[in-house]
PDB file of C-alpha atoms and ligand atoms in Angstrom:
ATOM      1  CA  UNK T  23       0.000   0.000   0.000  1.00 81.00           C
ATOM      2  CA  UNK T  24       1.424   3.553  -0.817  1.00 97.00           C
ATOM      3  CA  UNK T  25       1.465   5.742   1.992  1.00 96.00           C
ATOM      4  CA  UNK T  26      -0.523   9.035   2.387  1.00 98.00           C
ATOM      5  CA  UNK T  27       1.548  12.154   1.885  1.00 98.00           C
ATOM      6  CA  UNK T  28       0.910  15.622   2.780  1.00 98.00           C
ATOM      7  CA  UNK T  29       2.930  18.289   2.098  1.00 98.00           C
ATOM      8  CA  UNK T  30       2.866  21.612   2.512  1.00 98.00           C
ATOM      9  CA  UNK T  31       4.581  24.320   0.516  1.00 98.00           C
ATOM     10  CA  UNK T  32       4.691  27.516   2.345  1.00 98.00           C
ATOM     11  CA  UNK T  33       5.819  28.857  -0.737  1.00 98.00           C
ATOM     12  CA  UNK T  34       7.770  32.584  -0.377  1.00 98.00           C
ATOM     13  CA  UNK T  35       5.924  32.946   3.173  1.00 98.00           C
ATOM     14  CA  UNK T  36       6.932  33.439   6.770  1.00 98.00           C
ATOM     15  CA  UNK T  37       9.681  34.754   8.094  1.00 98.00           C
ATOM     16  CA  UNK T  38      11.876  32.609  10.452  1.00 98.00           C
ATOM     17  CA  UNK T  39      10.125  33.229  13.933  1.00 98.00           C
ATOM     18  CA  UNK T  40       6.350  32.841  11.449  1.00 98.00           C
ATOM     19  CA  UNK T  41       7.926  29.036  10.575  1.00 98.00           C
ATOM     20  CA  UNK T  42       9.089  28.095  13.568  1.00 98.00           C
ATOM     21  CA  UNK T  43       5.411  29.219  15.399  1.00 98.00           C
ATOM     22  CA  UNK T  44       3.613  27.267  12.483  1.00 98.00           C
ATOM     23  CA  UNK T  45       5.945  24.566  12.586  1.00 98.00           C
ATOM     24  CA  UNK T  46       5.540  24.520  15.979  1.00 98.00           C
ATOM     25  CA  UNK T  47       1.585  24.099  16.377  1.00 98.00           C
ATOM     26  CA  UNK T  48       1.814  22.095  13.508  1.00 98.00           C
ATOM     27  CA  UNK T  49       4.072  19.229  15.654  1.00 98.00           C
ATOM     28  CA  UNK T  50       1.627  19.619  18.729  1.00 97.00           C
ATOM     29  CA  UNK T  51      -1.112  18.364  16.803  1.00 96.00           C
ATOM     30  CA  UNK T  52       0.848  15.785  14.444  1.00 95.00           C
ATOM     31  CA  UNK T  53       3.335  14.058  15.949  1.00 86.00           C
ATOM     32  CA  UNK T  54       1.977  11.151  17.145  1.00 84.00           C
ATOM     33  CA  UNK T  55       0.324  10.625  13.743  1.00 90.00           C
ATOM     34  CA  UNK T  56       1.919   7.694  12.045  1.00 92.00           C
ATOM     35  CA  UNK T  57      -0.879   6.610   9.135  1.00 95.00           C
ATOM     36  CA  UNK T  58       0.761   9.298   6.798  1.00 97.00           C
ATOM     37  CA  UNK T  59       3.479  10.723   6.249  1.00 97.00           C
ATOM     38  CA  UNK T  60       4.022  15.326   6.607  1.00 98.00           C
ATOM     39  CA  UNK T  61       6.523  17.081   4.998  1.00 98.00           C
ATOM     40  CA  UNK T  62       6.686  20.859   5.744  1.00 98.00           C
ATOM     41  CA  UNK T  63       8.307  22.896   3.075  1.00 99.00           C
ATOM     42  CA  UNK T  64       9.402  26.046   4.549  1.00 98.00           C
ATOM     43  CA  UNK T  65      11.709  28.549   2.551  1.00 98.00           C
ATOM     44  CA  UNK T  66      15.350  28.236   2.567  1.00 98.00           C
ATOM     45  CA  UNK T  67      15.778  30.986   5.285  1.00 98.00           C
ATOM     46  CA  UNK T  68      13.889  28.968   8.120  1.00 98.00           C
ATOM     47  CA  UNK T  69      15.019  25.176   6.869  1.00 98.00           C
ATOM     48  CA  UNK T  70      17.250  25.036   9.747  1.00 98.00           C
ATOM     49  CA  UNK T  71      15.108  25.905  12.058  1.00 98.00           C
ATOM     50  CA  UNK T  72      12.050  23.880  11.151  1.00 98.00           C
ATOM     51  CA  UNK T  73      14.637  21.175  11.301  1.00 98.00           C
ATOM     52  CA  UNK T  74      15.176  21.551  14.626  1.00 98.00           C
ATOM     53  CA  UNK T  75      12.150  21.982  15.860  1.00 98.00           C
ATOM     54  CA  UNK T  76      10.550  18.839  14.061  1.00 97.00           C
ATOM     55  CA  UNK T  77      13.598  16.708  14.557  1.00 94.00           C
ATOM     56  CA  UNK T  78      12.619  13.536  16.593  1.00 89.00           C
ATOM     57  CA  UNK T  79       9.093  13.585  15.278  1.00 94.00           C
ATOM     58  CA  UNK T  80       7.394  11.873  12.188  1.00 93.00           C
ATOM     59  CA  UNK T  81       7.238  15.237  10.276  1.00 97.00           C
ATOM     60  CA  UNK T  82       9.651  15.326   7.551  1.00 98.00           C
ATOM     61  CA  UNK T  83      11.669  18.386   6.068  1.00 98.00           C
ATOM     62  CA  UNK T  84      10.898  19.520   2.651  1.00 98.00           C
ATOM     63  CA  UNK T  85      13.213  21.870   0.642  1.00 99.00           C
ATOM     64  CA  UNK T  86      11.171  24.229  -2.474  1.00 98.00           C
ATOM     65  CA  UNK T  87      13.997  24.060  -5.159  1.00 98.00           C
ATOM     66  CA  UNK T  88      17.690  23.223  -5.779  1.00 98.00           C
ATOM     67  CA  UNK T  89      20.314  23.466  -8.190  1.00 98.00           C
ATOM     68  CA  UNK T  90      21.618  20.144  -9.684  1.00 98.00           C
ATOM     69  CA  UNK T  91      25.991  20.771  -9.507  1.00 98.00           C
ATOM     70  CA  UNK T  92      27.429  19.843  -6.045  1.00 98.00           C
ATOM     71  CA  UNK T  93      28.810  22.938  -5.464  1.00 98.00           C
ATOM     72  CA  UNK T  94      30.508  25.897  -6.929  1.00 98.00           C
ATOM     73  CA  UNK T  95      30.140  29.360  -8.288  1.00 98.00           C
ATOM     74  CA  UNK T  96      26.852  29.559  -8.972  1.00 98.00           C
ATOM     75  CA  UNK T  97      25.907  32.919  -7.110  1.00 98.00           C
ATOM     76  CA  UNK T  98      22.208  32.692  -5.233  1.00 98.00           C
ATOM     77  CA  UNK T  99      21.926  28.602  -5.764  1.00 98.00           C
ATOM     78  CA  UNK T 100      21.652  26.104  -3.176  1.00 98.00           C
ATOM     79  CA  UNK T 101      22.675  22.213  -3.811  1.00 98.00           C
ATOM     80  CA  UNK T 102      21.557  18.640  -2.901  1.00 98.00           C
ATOM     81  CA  UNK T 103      24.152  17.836  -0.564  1.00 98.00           C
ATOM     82  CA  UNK T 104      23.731  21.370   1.199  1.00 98.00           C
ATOM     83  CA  UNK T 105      19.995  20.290   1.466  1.00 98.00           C
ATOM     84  CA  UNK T 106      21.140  16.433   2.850  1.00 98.00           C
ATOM     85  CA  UNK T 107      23.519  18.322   5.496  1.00 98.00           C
ATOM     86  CA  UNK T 108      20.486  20.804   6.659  1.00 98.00           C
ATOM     87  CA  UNK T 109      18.086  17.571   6.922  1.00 98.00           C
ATOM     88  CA  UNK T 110      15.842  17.771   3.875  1.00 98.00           C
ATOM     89  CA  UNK T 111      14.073  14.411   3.197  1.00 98.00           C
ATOM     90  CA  UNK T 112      12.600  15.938   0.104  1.00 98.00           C
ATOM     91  CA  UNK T 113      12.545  18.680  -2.258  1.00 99.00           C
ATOM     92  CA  UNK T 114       9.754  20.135  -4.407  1.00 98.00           C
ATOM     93  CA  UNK T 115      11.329  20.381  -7.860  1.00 98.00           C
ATOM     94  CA  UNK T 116       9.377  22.151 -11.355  1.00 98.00           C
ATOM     95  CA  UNK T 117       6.333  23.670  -9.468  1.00 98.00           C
ATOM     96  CA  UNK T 118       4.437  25.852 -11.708  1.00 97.00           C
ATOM     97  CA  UNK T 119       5.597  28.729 -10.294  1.00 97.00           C
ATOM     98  CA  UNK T 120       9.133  27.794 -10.934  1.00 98.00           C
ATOM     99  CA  UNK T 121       8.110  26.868 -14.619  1.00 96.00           C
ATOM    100  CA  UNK T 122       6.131  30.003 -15.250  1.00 95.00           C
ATOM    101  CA  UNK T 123       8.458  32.801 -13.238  1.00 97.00           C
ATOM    102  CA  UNK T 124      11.833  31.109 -14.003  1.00 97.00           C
ATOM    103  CA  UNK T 125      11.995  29.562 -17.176  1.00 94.00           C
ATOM    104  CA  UNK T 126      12.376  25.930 -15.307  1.00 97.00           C
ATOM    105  CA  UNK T 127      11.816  23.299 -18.530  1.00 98.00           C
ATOM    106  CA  UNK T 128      11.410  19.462 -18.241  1.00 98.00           C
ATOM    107  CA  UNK T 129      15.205  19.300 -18.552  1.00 98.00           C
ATOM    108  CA  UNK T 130      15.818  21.418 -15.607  1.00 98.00           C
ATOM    109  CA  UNK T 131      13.774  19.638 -13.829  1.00 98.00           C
ATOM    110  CA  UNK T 132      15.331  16.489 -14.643  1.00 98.00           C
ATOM    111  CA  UNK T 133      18.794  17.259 -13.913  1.00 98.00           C
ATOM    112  CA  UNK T 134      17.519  18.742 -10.488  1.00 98.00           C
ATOM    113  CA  UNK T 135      15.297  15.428  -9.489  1.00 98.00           C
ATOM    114  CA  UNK T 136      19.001  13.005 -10.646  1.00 98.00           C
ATOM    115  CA  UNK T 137      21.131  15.490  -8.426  1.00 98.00           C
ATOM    116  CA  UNK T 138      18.304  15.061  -5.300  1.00 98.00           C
ATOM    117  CA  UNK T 139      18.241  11.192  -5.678  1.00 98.00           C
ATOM    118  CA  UNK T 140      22.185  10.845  -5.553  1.00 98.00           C
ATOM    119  CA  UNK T 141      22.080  12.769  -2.210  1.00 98.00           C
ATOM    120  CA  UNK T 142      19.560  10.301  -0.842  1.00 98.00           C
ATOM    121  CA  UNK T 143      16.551  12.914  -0.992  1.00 98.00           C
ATOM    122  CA  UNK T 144      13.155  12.069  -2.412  1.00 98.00           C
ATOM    123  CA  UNK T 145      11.596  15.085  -5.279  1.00 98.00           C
ATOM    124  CA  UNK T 146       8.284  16.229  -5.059  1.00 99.00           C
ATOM    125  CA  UNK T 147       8.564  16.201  -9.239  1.00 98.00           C
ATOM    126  CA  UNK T 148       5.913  18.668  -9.805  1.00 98.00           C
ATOM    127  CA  UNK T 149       3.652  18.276 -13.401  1.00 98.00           C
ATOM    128  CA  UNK T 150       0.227  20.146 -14.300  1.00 98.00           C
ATOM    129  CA  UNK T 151      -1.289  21.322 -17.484  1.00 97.00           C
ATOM    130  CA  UNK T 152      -2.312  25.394 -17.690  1.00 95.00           C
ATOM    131  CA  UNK T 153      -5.840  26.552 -18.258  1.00 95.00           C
ATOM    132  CA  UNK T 154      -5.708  26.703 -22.098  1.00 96.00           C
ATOM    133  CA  UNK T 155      -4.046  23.198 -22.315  1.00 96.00           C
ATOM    134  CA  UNK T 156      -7.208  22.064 -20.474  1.00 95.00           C
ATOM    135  CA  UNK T 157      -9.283  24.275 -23.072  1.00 95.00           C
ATOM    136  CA  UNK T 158      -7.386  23.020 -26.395  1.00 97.00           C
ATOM    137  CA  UNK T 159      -7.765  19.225 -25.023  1.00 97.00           C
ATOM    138  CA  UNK T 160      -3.789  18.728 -24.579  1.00 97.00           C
ATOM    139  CA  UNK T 161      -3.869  18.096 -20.870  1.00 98.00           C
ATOM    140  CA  UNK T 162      -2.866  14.403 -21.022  1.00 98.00           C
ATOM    141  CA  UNK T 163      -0.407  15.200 -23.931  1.00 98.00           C
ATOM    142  CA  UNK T 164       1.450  18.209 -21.969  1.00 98.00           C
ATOM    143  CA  UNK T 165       1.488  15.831 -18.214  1.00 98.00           C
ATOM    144  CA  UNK T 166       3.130  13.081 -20.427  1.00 98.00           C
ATOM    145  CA  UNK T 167       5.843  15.583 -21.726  1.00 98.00           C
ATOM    146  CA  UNK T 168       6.234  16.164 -18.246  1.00 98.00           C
ATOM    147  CA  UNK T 169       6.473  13.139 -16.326  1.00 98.00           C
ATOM    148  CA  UNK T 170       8.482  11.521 -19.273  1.00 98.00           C
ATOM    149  CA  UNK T 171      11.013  14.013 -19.515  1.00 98.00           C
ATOM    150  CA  UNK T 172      11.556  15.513 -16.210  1.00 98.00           C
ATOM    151  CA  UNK T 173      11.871  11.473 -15.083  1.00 98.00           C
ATOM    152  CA  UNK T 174      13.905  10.515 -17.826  1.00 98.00           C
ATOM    153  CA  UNK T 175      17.156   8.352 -16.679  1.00 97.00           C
ATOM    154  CA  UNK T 176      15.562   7.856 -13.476  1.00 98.00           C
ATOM    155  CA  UNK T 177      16.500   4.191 -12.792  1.00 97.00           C
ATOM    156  CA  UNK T 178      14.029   1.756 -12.020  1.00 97.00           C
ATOM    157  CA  UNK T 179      15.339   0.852  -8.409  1.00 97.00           C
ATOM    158  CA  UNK T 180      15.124   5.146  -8.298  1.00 98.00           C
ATOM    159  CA  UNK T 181      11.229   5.668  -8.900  1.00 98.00           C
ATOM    160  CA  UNK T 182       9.468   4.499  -5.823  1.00 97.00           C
ATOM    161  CA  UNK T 183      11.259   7.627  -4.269  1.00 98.00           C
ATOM    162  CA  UNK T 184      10.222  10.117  -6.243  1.00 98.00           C
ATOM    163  CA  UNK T 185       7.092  11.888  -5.546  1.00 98.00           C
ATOM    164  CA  UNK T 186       4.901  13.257  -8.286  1.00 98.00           C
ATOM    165  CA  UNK T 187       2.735  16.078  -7.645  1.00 98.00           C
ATOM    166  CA  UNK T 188      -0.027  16.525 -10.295  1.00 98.00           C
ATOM    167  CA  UNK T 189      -1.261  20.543 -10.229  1.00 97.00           C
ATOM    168  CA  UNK T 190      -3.416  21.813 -12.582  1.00 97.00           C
ATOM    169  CA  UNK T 191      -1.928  25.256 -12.948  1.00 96.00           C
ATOM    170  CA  UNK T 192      -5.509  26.693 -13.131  1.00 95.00           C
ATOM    171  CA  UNK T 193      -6.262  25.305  -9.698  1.00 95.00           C
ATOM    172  CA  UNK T 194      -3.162  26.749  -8.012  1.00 94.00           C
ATOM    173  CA  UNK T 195      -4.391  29.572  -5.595  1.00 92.00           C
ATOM    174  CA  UNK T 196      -7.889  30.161  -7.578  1.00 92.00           C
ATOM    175  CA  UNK T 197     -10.032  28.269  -5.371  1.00 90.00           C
ATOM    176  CA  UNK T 198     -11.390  25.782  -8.215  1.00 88.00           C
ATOM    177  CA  UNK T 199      -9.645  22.792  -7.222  1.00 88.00           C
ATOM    178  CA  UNK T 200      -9.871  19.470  -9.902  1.00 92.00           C
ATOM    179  CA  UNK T 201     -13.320  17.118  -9.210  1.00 96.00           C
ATOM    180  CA  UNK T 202     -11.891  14.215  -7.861  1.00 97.00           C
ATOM    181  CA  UNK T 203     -13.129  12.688 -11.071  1.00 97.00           C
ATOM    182  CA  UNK T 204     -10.890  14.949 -12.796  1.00 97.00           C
ATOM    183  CA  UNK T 205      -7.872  14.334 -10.321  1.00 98.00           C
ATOM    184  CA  UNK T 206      -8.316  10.595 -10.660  1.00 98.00           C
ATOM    185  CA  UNK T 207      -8.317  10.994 -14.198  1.00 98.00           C
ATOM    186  CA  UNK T 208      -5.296  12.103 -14.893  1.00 98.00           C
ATOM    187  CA  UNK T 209      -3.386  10.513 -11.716  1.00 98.00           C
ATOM    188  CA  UNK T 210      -4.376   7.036 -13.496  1.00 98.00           C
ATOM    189  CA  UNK T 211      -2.818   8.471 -16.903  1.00 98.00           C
ATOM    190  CA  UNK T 212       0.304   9.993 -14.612  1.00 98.00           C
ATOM    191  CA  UNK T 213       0.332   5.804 -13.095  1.00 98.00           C
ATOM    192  CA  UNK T 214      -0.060   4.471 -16.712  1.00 98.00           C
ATOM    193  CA  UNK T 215       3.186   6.441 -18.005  1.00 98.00           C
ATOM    194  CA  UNK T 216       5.180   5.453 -15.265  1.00 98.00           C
ATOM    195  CA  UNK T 217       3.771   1.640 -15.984  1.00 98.00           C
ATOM    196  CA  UNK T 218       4.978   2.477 -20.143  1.00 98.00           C
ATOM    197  CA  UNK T 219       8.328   3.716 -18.600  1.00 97.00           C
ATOM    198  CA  UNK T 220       9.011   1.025 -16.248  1.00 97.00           C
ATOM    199  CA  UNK T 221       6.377  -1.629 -15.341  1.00 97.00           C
ATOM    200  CA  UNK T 222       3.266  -1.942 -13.468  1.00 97.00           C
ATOM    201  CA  UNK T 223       4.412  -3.212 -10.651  1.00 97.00           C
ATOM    202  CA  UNK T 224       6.867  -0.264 -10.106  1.00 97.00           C
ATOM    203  CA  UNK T 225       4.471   2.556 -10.865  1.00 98.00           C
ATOM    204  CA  UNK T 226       2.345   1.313  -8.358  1.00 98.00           C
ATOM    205  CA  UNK T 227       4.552   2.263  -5.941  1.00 98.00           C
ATOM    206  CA  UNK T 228       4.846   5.604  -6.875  1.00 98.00           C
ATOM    207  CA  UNK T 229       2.755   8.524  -4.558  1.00 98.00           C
ATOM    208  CA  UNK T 230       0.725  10.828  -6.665  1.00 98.00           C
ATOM    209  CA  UNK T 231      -0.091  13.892  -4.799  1.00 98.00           C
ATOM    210  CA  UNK T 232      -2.881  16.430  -6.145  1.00 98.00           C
ATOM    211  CA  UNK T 233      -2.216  19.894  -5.968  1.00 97.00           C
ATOM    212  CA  UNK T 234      -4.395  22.992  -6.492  1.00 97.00           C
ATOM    213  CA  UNK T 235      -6.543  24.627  -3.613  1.00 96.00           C
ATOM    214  CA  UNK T 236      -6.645  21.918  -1.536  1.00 97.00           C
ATOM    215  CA  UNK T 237      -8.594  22.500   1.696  1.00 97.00           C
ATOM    216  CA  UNK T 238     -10.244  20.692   4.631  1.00 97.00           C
ATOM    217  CA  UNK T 239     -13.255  20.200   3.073  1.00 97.00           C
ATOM    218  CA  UNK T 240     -12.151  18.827  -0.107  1.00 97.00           C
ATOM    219  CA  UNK T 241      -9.068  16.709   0.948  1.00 98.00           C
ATOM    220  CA  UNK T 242     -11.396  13.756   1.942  1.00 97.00           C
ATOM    221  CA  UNK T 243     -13.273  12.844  -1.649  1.00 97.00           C
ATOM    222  CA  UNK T 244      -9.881  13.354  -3.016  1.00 97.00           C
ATOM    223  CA  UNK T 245      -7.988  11.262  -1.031  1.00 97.00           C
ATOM    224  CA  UNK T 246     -10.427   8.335  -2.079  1.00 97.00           C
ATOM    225  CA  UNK T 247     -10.119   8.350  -5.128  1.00 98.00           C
ATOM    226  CA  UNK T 248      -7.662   5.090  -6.111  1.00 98.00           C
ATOM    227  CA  UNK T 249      -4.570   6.787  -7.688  1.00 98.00           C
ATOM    228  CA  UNK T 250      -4.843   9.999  -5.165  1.00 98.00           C
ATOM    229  CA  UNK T 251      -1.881   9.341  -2.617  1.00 98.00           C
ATOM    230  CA  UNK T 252      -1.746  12.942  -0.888  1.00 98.00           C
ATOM    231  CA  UNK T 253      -1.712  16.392  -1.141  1.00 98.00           C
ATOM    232  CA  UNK T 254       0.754  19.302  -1.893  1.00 98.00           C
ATOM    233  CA  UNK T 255      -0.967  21.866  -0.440  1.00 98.00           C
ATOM    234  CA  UNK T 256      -0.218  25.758  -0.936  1.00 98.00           C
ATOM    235  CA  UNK T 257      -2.390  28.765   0.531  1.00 97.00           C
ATOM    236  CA  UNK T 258      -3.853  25.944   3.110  1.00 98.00           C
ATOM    237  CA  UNK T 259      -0.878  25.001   4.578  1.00 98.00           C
ATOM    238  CA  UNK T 260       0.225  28.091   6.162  1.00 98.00           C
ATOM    239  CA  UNK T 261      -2.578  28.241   8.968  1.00 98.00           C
ATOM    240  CA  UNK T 262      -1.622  25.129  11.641  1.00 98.00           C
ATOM    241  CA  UNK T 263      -5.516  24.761  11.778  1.00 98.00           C
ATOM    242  CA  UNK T 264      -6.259  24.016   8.302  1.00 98.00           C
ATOM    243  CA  UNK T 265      -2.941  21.861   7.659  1.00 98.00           C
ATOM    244  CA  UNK T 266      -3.967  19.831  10.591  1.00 98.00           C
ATOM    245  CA  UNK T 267      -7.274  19.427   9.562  1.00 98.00           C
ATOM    246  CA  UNK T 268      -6.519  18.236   6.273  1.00 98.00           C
ATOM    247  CA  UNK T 269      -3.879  15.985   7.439  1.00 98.00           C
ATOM    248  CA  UNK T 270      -6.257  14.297  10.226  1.00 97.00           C
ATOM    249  CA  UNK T 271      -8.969  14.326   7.362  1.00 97.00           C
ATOM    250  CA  UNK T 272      -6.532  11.722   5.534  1.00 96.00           C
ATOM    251  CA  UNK T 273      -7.030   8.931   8.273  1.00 93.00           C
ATOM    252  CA  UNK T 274      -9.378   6.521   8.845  1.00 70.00           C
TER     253      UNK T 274
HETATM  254  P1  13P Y 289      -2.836  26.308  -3.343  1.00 94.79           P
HETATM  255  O1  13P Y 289      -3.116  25.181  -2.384  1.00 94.79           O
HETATM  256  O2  13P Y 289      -2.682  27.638  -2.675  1.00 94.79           O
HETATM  257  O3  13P Y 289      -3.811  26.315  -4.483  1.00 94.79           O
HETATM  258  O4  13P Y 289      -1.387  26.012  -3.986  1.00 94.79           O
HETATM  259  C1  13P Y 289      -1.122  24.756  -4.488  1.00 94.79           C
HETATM  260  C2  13P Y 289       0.321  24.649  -4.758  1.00 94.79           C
HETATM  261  O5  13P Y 289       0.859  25.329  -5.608  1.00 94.79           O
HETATM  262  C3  13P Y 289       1.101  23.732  -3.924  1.00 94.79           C
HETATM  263  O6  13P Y 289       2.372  23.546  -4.433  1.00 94.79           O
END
């Protein structure tokens, strides 16, 4: 059985005394919750001090980006192994944002997810098709081009640790999130091209989160749906409350 994951990505939000106060209600309530796994994302600035603050718990450490050479000069970039020394268990690579603001591509993407995987950490591989790829009917075609080429050279033994986050961009911080009819849709497609890349039997171990104004009250009829695994959640996940409560939603 693949094991519920809930993420949160604060996203450029919260200073480091605003993280360590919301990471800090957020381990009172969680944990003692074992069922599924939580992975706060905090910006780079508070990383360390989420760490410490979550450190002998169940809640895991989530990074938002990285930059796939070891080290170096590359001015303003952070690496894997920097991320593996600070205590990152995963990494949210190619969110939308990242796409759309700075010009991330499939490739980028790729080269990022390899350099996370070396270091032992699992990416969040975000993929999601915009409004008028939705409207023009290309929604399966474009989350193909995504999953196949921002996984490519991913090894077989490699895949059960990535994460794949499907957000349809048009859901992102709008309010309309996917039906879950339309989540499970294209999570089964997302399953079936990791099946054509690999095999069945390896795809099924591979967590699909949905993404795209995820909330308390819709968490639940998503979750159900077969291929729905967790939740990367964005604008909900920076209130303890409503992080909790979609987390606790996920059980039982
Ligand atoms: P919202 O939950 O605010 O729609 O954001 C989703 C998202 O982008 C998570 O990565």
């Amino acid at each position: 059985m693949r094991r519920v994951i809930i993420a949160g990505n604060w996203k450029m939000n919260k200073n480091i005394s605003e993280s360590m106060e919301l990471a800090n209600s957020i381990k009172r309530a969680l944990y003692d919750i074992l069922e599924i796994e939580i992975v706060l994302c905090p910006p780079f600035t508070s990383l360390s001090d989420v760490k410490e603050i979550v450190m002998d718990t169940n809640i895991m450490l989530g990074a938002q980006d990285v930059y796939w050479e070891k080290e170096g000069a590359f001015t303003g970039e952070v690496s894997a192994p920097m991320l593996k020394n600070i205590g990152c268990e995963y990494c949210i690579v190619g969110h939308s944002e990242r796409r759309q603001f700075f010009h991330e591509t499939n490739e980028t993407v790729n080269r990022k997810a390899r350099a996370l995987l070396k270091e032992g950490i699992s990416p969040i591989v975000c993929v999601g098709e915009r409004l008028e790829d939705r409207k023009a009917g290309s929604t399966f075609a474009v989350v193909k081009d995504h999953v196949e080429n921002s996984l490519a050279g991913i090894t077989r033994d490699e895949i059960p640790k990535v994460v794949i986050a499907y957000e349809p961009v048009w859901a992102i911080g709008t309010g309309l999130n996917a039906t879950r009819q339309e989540a499970q849709e294209v999570h089964k497609y997302i399953r079936g091209c990791l099946s054509a890349m690999h095999d069945e039997e390896i795809a099924n171990l591979v967590r699909i989160q949905y993404g795209g104004s995820v909330k308390p009250e819709n968490i639940k009829e998503l979750i159900s749906e077969p291929d729905v695994d967790g939740a990367l959640v964005g604008g909900a996940s920076l209130k303890a409350d409503s992080f909790v409560q979609i987390a606790r939603n996920c059980i039982g």
